[in-house]
Coordinates of C-alpha atoms in Angstrom, one line a residue:
Chain B
M20 CA 112.2 87.5 74.8
T21 CA 114.5 89.3 72.0
G22 CA 116.1 88.1 69.3
S23 CA 114.5 85.3 67.5
T24 CA 111.1 86.3 68.4
E25 CA 111.7 89.7 66.9
I26 CA 112.9 88.8 63.5
V27 CA 109.5 87.6 62.5
G28 CA 107.5 90.7 61.1
Q29 CA 110.0 93.0 62.7
E30 CA 108.7 95.9 60.5
T31 CA 104.9 95.7 61.4
G32 CA 105.8 94.3 64.9
K33 CA 107.9 97.5 65.7
T34 CA 105.3 100.4 64.4
S35 CA 102.3 98.3 66.5
L36 CA 104.5 98.3 69.4
L37 CA 105.3 102.1 69.0
I38 CA 101.5 102.9 68.5
R39 CA 100.8 100.6 71.7
R40 CA 103.2 102.4 73.6
I41 CA 102.2 106.1 72.7
V42 CA 98.3 105.0 73.3
A43 CA 99.5 103.8 76.7
Y44 CA 101.4 106.8 77.9
V45 CA 98.5 109.1 76.5
V46 CA 96.2 107.0 78.5
L47 CA 98.3 107.0 81.7
V48 CA 99.0 110.8 81.2
I49 CA 95.1 111.3 81.2
L50 CA 94.4 109.3 84.4
V51 CA 97.1 111.1 86.1
F52 CA 95.7 114.4 85.3
I53 CA 92.3 113.0 86.2
S54 CA 93.7 112.0 89.4
L55 CA 95.6 115.0 90.4
L56 CA 93.6 117.5 88.9
P57 CA 90.7 117.6 92.0
F58 CA 93.7 117.9 94.7
Y59 CA 95.6 120.7 92.5
L60 CA 92.2 122.6 92.5
L61 CA 92.0 121.9 96.1
F62 CA 95.3 123.1 97.0
I63 CA 94.8 126.2 94.6
N64 CA 91.5 127.1 96.1
A65 CA 92.6 127.1 99.7
T66 CA 94.9 130.1 98.9
R67 CA 92.3 132.0 97.1
D68 CA 89.5 134.6 98.3
K69 CA 86.1 133.8 98.9
A70 CA 85.3 136.3 96.1
Q71 CA 87.4 134.6 93.4
I72 CA 85.3 132.3 91.6
G73 CA 85.2 130.0 88.8
I74 CA 88.2 128.0 87.7
Q75 CA 91.7 129.6 88.0
W76 CA 95.1 127.8 87.7
Y77 CA 97.1 129.8 89.9
P78 CA 97.6 130.2 93.8
G79 CA 95.9 133.2 95.1
S80 CA 97.3 135.3 97.9
A81 CA 94.7 134.9 100.5
L82 CA 96.1 131.9 102.2
I83 CA 97.1 133.6 105.6
E84 CA 93.7 135.4 105.6
N85 CA 92.0 131.8 105.1
F86 CA 94.0 130.7 108.0
R87 CA 92.9 133.4 110.3
K88 CA 89.1 132.8 109.2
L89 CA 89.6 129.2 109.7
F90 CA 90.4 129.6 113.3
A91 CA 88.3 132.8 114.0
A92 CA 85.5 132.3 117.0
S93 CA 82.7 132.5 114.4
T94 CA 83.9 129.4 112.4
Q95 CA 84.1 127.5 115.8
V96 CA 80.5 128.4 116.5
A97 CA 79.2 127.3 113.3
F98 CA 81.4 124.0 112.6
G99 CA 82.8 122.8 115.8
N100 CA 86.2 123.5 116.9
V101 CA 88.1 122.8 113.9
Y102 CA 91.5 122.9 115.5
K103 CA 90.5 120.6 118.4
A104 CA 88.9 118.1 115.8
L105 CA 92.4 117.6 114.2
L106 CA 93.8 116.9 117.7
N107 CA 90.8 114.5 118.3
S108 CA 91.4 112.4 115.1
L109 CA 95.2 112.5 115.8
I110 CA 94.4 110.9 119.6
I111 CA 91.7 108.5 118.3
S112 CA 93.9 107.1 115.4
S113 CA 97.1 107.0 117.1
C114 CA 95.3 105.1 120.2
A115 CA 93.3 102.8 117.9
S116 CA 95.9 102.1 115.4
V117 CA 98.9 101.1 118.3
L118 CA 96.4 99.0 120.0
C119 CA 95.0 97.1 117.0
V120 CA 98.4 96.5 115.8
Y121 CA 99.5 95.3 119.2
F122 CA 96.8 93.2 120.1
S123 CA 96.4 91.6 116.4
A124 CA 100.1 90.5 116.5
L125 CA 99.5 89.2 120.1
T126 CA 96.6 87.1 118.8
A127 CA 98.5 85.9 116.0
Y128 CA 101.5 84.8 117.9
A129 CA 99.0 82.7 120.1
T130 CA 97.8 80.8 117.2
H131 CA 101.3 80.7 115.6
V132 CA 103.2 79.6 118.2
Y133 CA 101.2 77.6 120.8
Q134 CA 99.7 74.2 120.5
F135 CA 96.1 74.1 122.3
K136 CA 93.0 72.5 121.9
L137 CA 91.0 75.6 120.4
R138 CA 93.9 76.8 118.4
K139 CA 92.4 75.7 114.8
A140 CA 89.0 76.7 115.8
A141 CA 90.1 80.1 116.8
D142 CA 92.1 80.8 113.6
T143 CA 88.9 79.5 111.4
F144 CA 86.7 81.9 113.6
I145 CA 88.7 85.2 113.0
L146 CA 89.0 84.4 109.2
L147 CA 85.1 83.9 109.1
I148 CA 84.4 87.2 111.1
M149 CA 86.7 88.9 108.7
M150 CA 83.8 89.1 106.4
V151 CA 81.5 90.8 108.8
P152 CA 81.2 94.3 107.8
T153 CA 81.1 96.7 110.9
Q154 CA 77.8 98.0 109.5
A155 CA 76.0 94.9 110.0
S156 CA 76.1 95.5 113.8
A157 CA 75.9 99.1 113.6
I158 CA 72.8 99.6 115.2
G159 CA 73.1 97.2 117.9
F160 CA 76.5 98.7 118.7
Y161 CA 74.8 102.1 118.8
R162 CA 71.8 101.1 121.2
M163 CA 74.5 99.4 123.4
M164 CA 76.5 102.6 123.7
I165 CA 73.7 104.6 124.4
S166 CA 72.8 102.0 127.4
L167 CA 76.3 102.2 128.4
N168 CA 76.4 105.8 128.5
L169 CA 79.3 105.9 125.9
I170 CA 78.0 108.3 123.4
D171 CA 80.1 111.1 123.1
S172 CA 83.0 109.1 124.3
Y173 CA 85.9 108.0 122.6
I174 CA 86.2 104.6 124.0
P175 CA 83.6 103.0 121.3
L176 CA 86.1 104.4 118.8
I177 CA 89.2 103.2 120.1
I178 CA 88.7 99.9 122.2
P179 CA 87.1 97.7 119.1
A180 CA 90.2 98.2 117.3
I181 CA 91.8 95.8 119.4
A182 CA 89.7 93.0 117.4
A183 CA 90.8 93.4 114.1
P184 CA 90.6 90.2 112.1
A185 CA 92.2 91.5 108.8
T186 CA 95.3 92.8 110.7
Y187 CA 95.6 89.3 112.6
Y188 CA 95.6 87.6 109.0
F189 CA 98.6 90.0 107.9
M190 CA 100.4 89.2 111.2
K191 CA 99.7 85.6 110.9
Q192 CA 101.0 85.5 107.3
Y193 CA 104.0 87.7 108.0
M194 CA 104.7 85.3 111.5
A195 CA 104.4 82.4 109.0
S196 CA 107.0 83.7 106.5
S197 CA 109.5 85.3 108.9
L198 CA 109.1 84.1 112.7
P199 CA 111.1 80.9 113.1
L200 CA 109.9 79.1 116.2
E201 CA 113.5 78.3 117.1
I202 CA 113.6 81.9 118.3
V203 CA 111.0 81.3 120.8
E204 CA 112.6 78.0 122.0
A205 CA 115.7 79.7 122.7
A206 CA 114.2 82.5 124.5
R207 CA 112.6 79.8 126.6
I208 CA 115.8 77.9 127.4
D209 CA 117.3 81.1 128.2
G210 CA 114.7 81.3 130.7
C211 CA 112.6 84.2 129.2
G212 CA 109.1 84.6 130.3
E213 CA 106.3 84.1 127.5
F214 CA 105.0 87.6 127.6
R215 CA 108.6 89.0 127.8
T216 CA 109.5 86.6 124.7
F217 CA 106.8 88.3 122.7
N218 CA 107.5 91.8 123.8
T219 CA 111.3 92.0 123.7
I220 CA 112.3 89.4 120.9
V221 CA 109.2 88.8 118.6
R222 CA 108.0 92.3 118.4
P223 CA 111.5 93.7 116.9
I224 CA 111.3 90.9 114.5
L225 CA 107.7 92.2 113.4
K226 CA 108.8 95.6 113.0
P227 CA 108.3 95.9 109.0
A228 CA 104.7 94.3 109.5
F229 CA 104.0 96.6 112.6
A230 CA 105.1 99.7 110.5
V231 CA 102.9 99.0 107.1
Q232 CA 99.9 97.8 109.7
I233 CA 100.1 100.9 111.7
I234 CA 99.9 103.2 108.7
F235 CA 96.8 101.5 107.3
T236 CA 94.9 101.4 110.5
F237 CA 95.8 105.0 111.3
V238 CA 94.8 106.1 107.8
G239 CA 91.6 104.0 108.2
N240 CA 90.7 105.9 111.4
W241 CA 91.7 109.2 110.6
N242 CA 89.5 108.8 107.3
N243 CA 86.6 107.2 109.1
F244 CA 83.1 108.8 109.2
F245 CA 80.6 106.2 109.8
T246 CA 81.4 105.4 113.4
P247 CA 82.1 108.4 114.8
R248 CA 78.9 109.9 113.0
L249 CA 77.2 107.1 115.1
I250 CA 78.9 107.7 118.2
I251 CA 79.8 111.3 118.5
N252 CA 76.9 114.4 119.0
A253 CA 78.9 117.0 120.7
R254 CA 80.6 119.6 118.8
E255 CA 83.7 119.7 120.9
K256 CA 84.2 116.4 120.4
Y257 CA 84.2 116.2 116.7
T258 CA 86.6 114.4 114.7
V259 CA 87.7 115.9 111.2
P260 CA 85.3 114.1 108.8
L261 CA 82.5 115.3 111.2
V262 CA 83.8 118.8 111.0
L263 CA 83.8 118.5 107.1
S264 CA 80.2 117.0 107.2
A265 CA 79.0 120.2 109.2
M266 CA 80.6 122.5 106.7
S267 CA 78.9 120.7 104.0
H268 CA 75.6 121.6 105.8
A269 CA 76.4 125.2 105.8
G270 CA 73.6 127.6 104.4
P271 CA 74.4 130.0 101.6
V272 CA 75.1 132.9 103.9
E273 CA 77.6 131.1 106.3
R274 CA 79.1 129.3 103.2
D275 CA 82.8 130.3 102.8
V276 CA 84.0 127.8 100.4
A277 CA 87.8 129.0 100.8
I278 CA 88.0 128.0 104.5
F279 CA 86.4 124.6 103.6
Y280 CA 89.2 124.0 101.1
L281 CA 91.5 125.2 103.5
Y282 CA 90.3 122.7 106.1
M283 CA 90.3 119.9 103.7
V284 CA 94.1 120.3 103.0
L285 CA 94.5 120.2 106.6
A286 CA 92.8 117.0 106.5
I287 CA 94.6 115.3 103.9
L288 CA 97.7 116.8 104.0
P289 CA 99.2 114.6 106.6
V290 CA 98.1 111.4 105.2
I291 CA 99.7 112.3 101.8
V292 CA 102.9 113.2 103.1
V293 CA 103.1 110.0 104.8
Y294 CA 102.0 108.4 101.8
L295 CA 104.4 110.1 99.4
F296 CA 107.5 108.7 101.7
L297 CA 106.1 105.5 102.1
S298 CA 104.3 104.8 98.8
K299 CA 106.8 102.2 98.0
F300 CA 105.9 100.0 100.9
I301 CA 102.1 100.8 101.0
I302 CA 101.7 99.3 97.4
R303 CA 103.7 96.6 98.3
G304 CA 101.7 95.9 101.1
V305 CA 98.4 96.1 99.1
A306 CA 99.7 93.5 96.8
L307 CA 100.8 91.2 99.5
G308 CA 97.4 91.4 101.3
S309 CA 95.9 90.4 97.9
V310 CA 97.3 87.4 97.1
K311 CA 95.9 85.6 100.0
G312 CA 94.3 82.9 98.0
Chain C
M137 CA 110.5 57.5 125.1
K138 CA 108.4 61.0 125.8
R139 CA 110.0 63.3 128.1
K140 CA 107.6 65.3 130.3
S141 CA 107.4 68.5 129.0
V142 CA 106.3 72.1 130.2
S143 CA 102.9 72.9 128.4
Y144 CA 102.5 76.2 127.1
A145 CA 98.8 75.8 126.3
K146 CA 97.4 78.3 128.8
W147 CA 99.8 81.2 127.1
G148 CA 97.9 80.4 124.0
Y149 CA 94.5 81.2 125.7
I150 CA 95.8 84.0 127.5
F151 CA 97.3 85.8 124.4
L152 CA 94.1 85.2 122.4
A153 CA 91.7 86.6 125.3
P154 CA 91.9 90.3 124.7
F155 CA 90.7 89.8 121.1
F156 CA 88.3 87.4 122.1
I157 CA 86.8 89.5 124.9
V158 CA 86.7 92.9 122.7
Y159 CA 85.2 91.0 119.9
C160 CA 82.3 89.7 122.1
I161 CA 81.5 92.8 123.6
F162 CA 81.9 95.3 121.0
A163 CA 80.8 93.1 117.7
L164 CA 79.5 89.9 118.6
Y165 CA 76.9 90.9 121.3
P166 CA 75.9 94.2 119.1
L167 CA 75.2 91.7 116.2
I168 CA 73.1 89.6 118.1
Q169 CA 71.2 92.2 119.5
T170 CA 70.8 93.6 115.8
F171 CA 69.4 90.3 115.0
Y172 CA 67.1 90.0 117.6
N173 CA 65.7 93.5 117.3
S174 CA 65.2 93.2 113.4
F175 CA 62.3 90.9 114.3
M176 CA 60.8 93.6 116.7
S177 CA 58.7 96.5 115.8
Y178 CA 61.0 99.0 117.9
V179 CA 60.2 102.6 117.2
I180 CA 61.1 105.6 118.9
D181 CA 58.8 108.5 119.0
R182 CA 60.9 111.6 119.8
G183 CA 58.0 114.1 119.8
T184 CA 59.3 116.6 117.1
I185 CA 60.6 116.6 114.0
D186 CA 64.2 114.8 114.1
D187 CA 67.1 117.1 114.1
I188 CA 69.9 114.9 112.6
W189 CA 72.4 117.1 114.6
G190 CA 70.4 117.3 117.9
S191 CA 71.2 115.1 120.6
A192 CA 70.8 111.6 121.0
T193 CA 68.8 111.3 124.0
G194 CA 65.8 113.7 123.8
A195 CA 63.8 114.4 126.7
K196 CA 60.3 113.4 125.6
E197 CA 61.0 110.4 123.8
T198 CA 58.7 107.1 123.9
T199 CA 60.0 103.8 123.0
T200 CA 57.6 101.1 121.9
I201 CA 59.2 97.6 121.5
T202 CA 56.7 94.7 120.2
W203 CA 57.0 91.5 118.7
G204 CA 57.0 92.2 114.7
G205 CA 57.9 89.1 113.3
L206 CA 59.1 89.5 109.7
S207 CA 57.3 92.8 109.2
N208 CA 60.6 94.8 108.8
Y209 CA 62.2 92.6 106.3
S210 CA 58.8 93.0 104.2
A211 CA 59.1 96.6 104.5
V212 CA 62.7 96.6 103.2
F213 CA 61.8 94.6 100.3
S214 CA 58.4 95.8 99.4
K215 CA 56.4 98.2 101.7
D216 CA 58.8 100.9 102.5
E217 CA 59.3 102.8 99.2
T218 CA 62.2 104.5 100.3
L219 CA 64.1 101.8 101.5
V220 CA 63.4 99.9 98.5
Q221 CA 64.6 102.9 96.4
S222 CA 67.6 103.2 98.6
F223 CA 68.8 99.7 97.7
L224 CA 68.0 100.3 94.1
N225 CA 70.3 103.5 94.6
T226 CA 73.1 101.7 96.1
I227 CA 73.4 99.1 93.3
I228 CA 73.1 101.7 90.5
M229 CA 75.7 103.9 91.8
W230 CA 78.0 100.7 92.4
V231 CA 77.8 99.8 88.9
I232 CA 78.4 103.3 87.4
G233 CA 81.6 103.3 89.5
F234 CA 82.7 99.7 89.1
I235 CA 82.4 99.2 85.2
P236 CA 84.9 101.8 84.2
Q237 CA 87.1 100.8 87.4
I238 CA 87.5 97.0 86.4
A239 CA 88.0 98.1 82.6
V240 CA 91.0 100.8 83.4
S241 CA 92.3 98.6 86.2
L242 CA 92.6 95.8 83.6
L243 CA 94.0 97.8 81.0
L244 CA 96.6 99.7 83.2
A245 CA 97.5 96.1 84.8
T246 CA 98.0 94.6 81.4
W247 CA 100.1 97.4 80.2
F248 CA 102.3 97.8 83.3
T249 CA 103.0 94.1 83.2
D250 CA 103.8 93.9 79.5
L251 CA 107.3 92.8 79.1
R252 CA 107.8 94.3 75.3
L253 CA 106.0 97.5 76.2
K254 CA 108.3 98.2 79.2
I255 CA 106.3 101.2 80.6
K256 CA 108.7 103.7 82.2
A257 CA 108.4 105.5 85.5
Q258 CA 106.2 102.9 86.7
G259 CA 106.8 103.7 90.3
F260 CA 105.6 107.4 89.8
F261 CA 102.2 106.1 87.9
K262 CA 101.4 103.7 90.6
T263 CA 102.0 106.2 93.4
V264 CA 99.6 108.6 91.5
I265 CA 96.8 106.5 90.5
Y266 CA 97.0 104.8 94.2
L267 CA 96.9 108.1 96.0
P268 CA 93.1 109.0 96.1
N269 CA 92.9 105.7 97.8
V270 CA 94.4 106.8 100.9
I271 CA 92.8 110.1 101.1
M272 CA 89.8 110.9 103.3
A273 CA 86.5 109.6 101.3
S274 CA 84.5 112.2 102.8
A275 CA 87.0 115.1 102.0
V276 CA 87.0 113.9 98.3
A277 CA 83.2 114.1 98.2
F278 CA 82.8 117.4 99.8
L279 CA 85.8 118.6 97.5
F280 CA 83.6 117.7 94.5
T281 CA 80.4 119.4 96.3
C282 CA 82.6 122.6 96.4
L283 CA 83.9 122.3 92.9
L284 CA 80.5 121.5 91.4
I285 CA 78.1 123.7 93.2
R286 CA 77.3 127.3 91.8
D287 CA 80.5 129.4 91.6
G288 CA 82.6 126.1 92.0
A289 CA 85.9 126.0 90.2
L290 CA 84.5 123.4 87.8
Y291 CA 80.9 124.9 87.7
N292 CA 81.6 126.5 84.3
F293 CA 82.5 123.0 82.9
F294 CA 79.7 121.2 84.2
G295 CA 77.1 123.6 85.0
P296 CA 75.5 123.7 81.4
L297 CA 75.5 120.0 81.2
A298 CA 72.5 120.4 83.8
G299 CA 70.7 123.0 81.8
D300 CA 72.3 126.0 83.6
S301 CA 70.7 129.2 82.5
P302 CA 69.4 132.3 84.4
A303 CA 66.1 131.0 83.3
G304 CA 66.6 127.6 84.4
G305 CA 67.5 128.9 88.1
Y306 CA 71.4 128.3 87.9
L307 CA 71.5 124.5 88.2
S308 CA 74.6 122.4 88.9
I309 CA 74.9 118.8 88.1
L310 CA 74.4 117.9 91.8
D311 CA 70.7 118.9 91.2
K312 CA 70.2 116.2 88.9
V313 CA 69.7 112.5 89.5
W314 CA 71.9 111.4 86.9
G315 CA 74.3 114.1 87.6
T316 CA 74.7 113.3 91.4
R317 CA 74.8 109.5 90.9
A318 CA 77.6 109.9 88.0
T319 CA 79.4 112.1 90.4
V320 CA 79.3 109.2 93.3
G321 CA 80.2 106.7 90.5
F322 CA 83.2 108.6 89.5
I323 CA 84.2 109.6 93.0
N324 CA 84.2 105.6 93.9
F325 CA 86.3 105.1 90.5
L326 CA 88.7 107.7 91.5
L327 CA 89.2 106.1 95.0
W328 CA 89.6 102.6 93.8
Y329 CA 90.8 102.1 90.4
G330 CA 94.4 102.3 91.6
N331 CA 94.1 99.6 94.5
T332 CA 92.1 97.2 92.0
T333 CA 95.1 97.7 89.4
I334 CA 97.5 96.9 91.9
L335 CA 95.6 93.8 92.9
L336 CA 95.4 92.8 89.2
M337 CA 99.0 93.4 88.5
A338 CA 100.0 91.1 91.5
A339 CA 97.9 88.4 89.8
I340 CA 99.3 88.9 86.4
M341 CA 102.8 88.8 87.6
G342 CA 101.9 85.5 89.4
I343 CA 101.4 84.0 85.7
D344 CA 104.3 81.9 84.1
P345 CA 105.9 84.1 81.9
G346 CA 106.9 81.3 79.6
L347 CA 103.1 81.1 78.7
Y348 CA 103.5 84.8 77.2
E349 CA 106.8 84.0 75.5
A350 CA 105.2 81.0 74.0
A351 CA 102.2 82.9 72.8
Q352 CA 104.4 85.6 71.2
I353 CA 106.4 83.0 69.1
D354 CA 103.3 81.4 68.0
G355 CA 102.4 85.0 66.8
A356 CA 99.5 85.8 69.3
T357 CA 98.1 89.8 69.0
P358 CA 98.2 91.4 72.4
S359 CA 94.3 91.4 72.5
Q360 CA 94.6 87.5 72.0
T361 CA 97.3 87.0 74.7
F362 CA 95.0 89.1 76.9
W363 CA 91.8 87.2 76.8
K364 CA 93.2 83.4 75.9
I365 CA 95.9 83.5 78.7
T366 CA 95.7 86.4 81.1
M367 CA 92.0 86.6 81.6
P368 CA 91.7 83.0 82.4
L369 CA 94.5 82.7 84.5
I370 CA 93.4 85.7 87.0
R371 CA 89.9 84.9 87.4
P372 CA 90.2 84.0 91.0
I373 CA 91.5 87.4 91.7
L374 CA 89.0 89.1 89.4
S375 CA 86.2 87.3 91.3
F376 CA 87.8 88.3 94.7
V377 CA 88.0 91.9 93.3
L378 CA 84.3 91.9 92.1
V379 CA 83.2 90.5 95.6
T380 CA 85.0 92.7 97.7
S381 CA 84.0 95.9 95.7
M382 CA 80.3 94.4 95.9
I383 CA 80.7 94.4 99.8
G384 CA 82.4 97.7 99.7
G385 CA 79.5 99.1 97.4
L386 CA 76.9 98.1 99.9
Q387 CA 78.4 100.0 102.5
M388 CA 78.6 103.0 100.6
Y389 CA 78.4 106.0 102.9
D390 CA 80.4 108.8 102.8
V391 CA 80.7 109.8 99.5
P392 CA 76.8 110.2 98.8
S393 CA 76.4 111.2 102.6
L394 CA 78.7 114.3 102.1
L395 CA 77.6 115.0 98.5
T396 CA 74.1 115.4 99.2
L397 CA 74.0 116.7 102.9
D398 CA 72.9 113.2 104.1
Q399 CA 69.3 113.6 102.4
G400 CA 70.3 111.8 99.2
N401 CA 68.7 114.4 96.9
P402 CA 67.8 115.0 94.3
Q403 CA 64.4 113.2 95.3
G404 CA 66.4 110.6 97.1
K405 CA 67.7 109.0 94.4
A406 CA 71.3 109.1 95.6
M407 CA 70.4 107.6 99.2
T408 CA 72.2 104.6 100.0
I409 CA 71.1 101.7 102.6
I410 CA 73.9 102.9 104.9
M411 CA 72.4 106.3 104.9
E412 CA 69.2 104.8 105.7
I413 CA 70.5 103.1 108.8
Q414 CA 72.2 106.2 110.1
Q415 CA 69.0 108.3 109.7
R416 CA 66.4 105.8 111.4
K417 CA 69.0 104.9 114.3
D418 CA 67.0 107.2 116.5
S419 CA 63.8 106.5 115.4
D420 CA 63.0 103.5 113.3
V421 CA 65.4 101.1 115.2
G422 CA 63.6 97.5 113.9
K423 CA 63.8 98.5 110.1
A424 CA 67.4 99.9 110.9
C425 CA 68.4 96.2 112.2
A426 CA 66.5 94.5 109.3
V427 CA 68.7 96.5 106.7
C428 CA 71.7 95.6 109.0
V429 CA 70.8 92.0 108.9
I430 CA 70.4 92.0 105.3
I431 CA 73.8 93.6 104.7
F432 CA 75.2 90.7 106.7
I433 CA 73.6 88.1 105.0
I434 CA 74.7 89.5 101.6
S435 CA 78.2 89.9 102.6
A436 CA 78.2 86.4 104.2
I437 CA 77.1 84.8 101.0
L438 CA 79.5 86.9 98.8
G439 CA 82.3 86.1 101.2
F440 CA 81.6 82.5 100.9
I441 CA 81.1 82.7 97.0
T442 CA 84.9 83.9 97.0
M443 CA 86.3 81.5 99.3
F444 CA 84.9 78.8 97.3
G445 CA 85.5 80.1 94.3
M446 CA 89.6 80.4 95.2
D447 CA 89.5 77.0 97.0
D448 CA 88.2 75.6 93.5
S449 CA 90.9 77.1 91.6
R450 CA 93.7 76.1 94.0
E451 CA 92.3 72.4 93.8
K452 CA 92.3 72.7 90.1
K453 CA 95.8 73.9 90.1
K454 CA 96.8 71.0 92.4
K455 CA 95.4 68.3 90.3
R456 CA 96.9 69.6 87.1
R457 CA 100.3 69.5 88.7
K458 CA 99.5 65.9 89.9
V459 CA 99.0 65.2 86.2

């Protein structure tokens, strides 16, 4: 890369490289600014009073006051139980992500380790259904939940996570690269049952894949707006995005933007914190998932 | 001689069972139902004006289900003007978001992988540009609503663009068709350009560095290297990004819904087809099902295109290797 190639037209090459570098950094800084500005304004505005309008760059002093107003009874009446919605979202996302990852790994394990007639067919089928968007069966799903009396229940938000083709695919790839079949053989020789092999020997090996996928599915469920919107009507069952939606419907009189900002902070802060700690792994996971072709 | 061995095949089926049982109950059966109902004239009359926040099971609703043939589909494509409009809106807003997204992502991915440019603090930049992707889309949309409406933090910047004046009745850009569409497009850009950058980077880093060195020795300019080496070689990933983004665009819901209070206003020009599904789920079930089926068909076609596109490129590679 260096030395011989840079001797040719060294001077012009160096200035053009410098210009390109400056342009690149300027564009990057602008993009960083654009990406962070909305969230900066969000955090600033969450600390400000309803009366302070227009753009301001410094935090205000009304944070505690806003917290008090957010959890006040009048807010609960207008937008549903904002505090319980956080808890509801947490319960749904935790259950769904754990179930999703565990059963996807189990399914991938089935097609990875065992030889049976329908193995190839099952694998192809799961790959095919990966392309079917949830929305494609939405109305049938909704009608069915009505007839099963599962409207306002969390079952339709949690249980379907068991069948997650994308997570299956990730697990399958991970197993292909880091789960030698000899380990399973050895466990069998030692008299370990199949189910126990999976739970006590295979699962620890898959820990890194579990971690990445739990984060992804947790965030996906935490942020999900479409399915809860379909299923949940009762205010006490609201999840966080539904509360945000109810807030966006507020009329000019009951509109107190400061507490909306504060609630948005509560909605996104957990994800941001987890992301900042694990961004390296998450970004690597995104890049890995992409090059499946 | 083959020794008699224990067959573990039954365990394969046992471990597969939960996935398939759940899939059949919660996805396959509803999908079939959706297909079936899309051929029905399935209308629920709830007597009063729908309150979208009202309860799902009204007291005096009457359901009429009769065979409708393809009438729902013709409604989606021609007769029902709001549905046709919503289809157009979805496509327009997707394009507004996608064009800057792919342009910026290609630029960033090229810079990050450029061996001579040696961008510093790449970890920081990548973390920041990917950050919006993990944040709740509905929260981002609501945030922009709060920033752009009258008295919002960014109102002073964008209000005048919408012709804001005391005489004009204090408009925000969310009162204008182009303003709302541009905002939806911008939010989608913000949420997804980091993701696309990382995918494209992975693709570019898969290219043989020798090619770039050779180009450099031959005196190729950076733009020549980009168009003659990078672009042709990342075409499979580019088509993957394009198609997944199209499928995602078709499902656009959170952002326009929060930004326009579910109404798709102004004048229904920011309504997407998924918003139509949600709005018609308790009234116009037949048509909503037809929209679902159309989403299914388009996604299936797009999905197969990428699969074949990627297989094609892989085969070519194999052939080249053999030669």
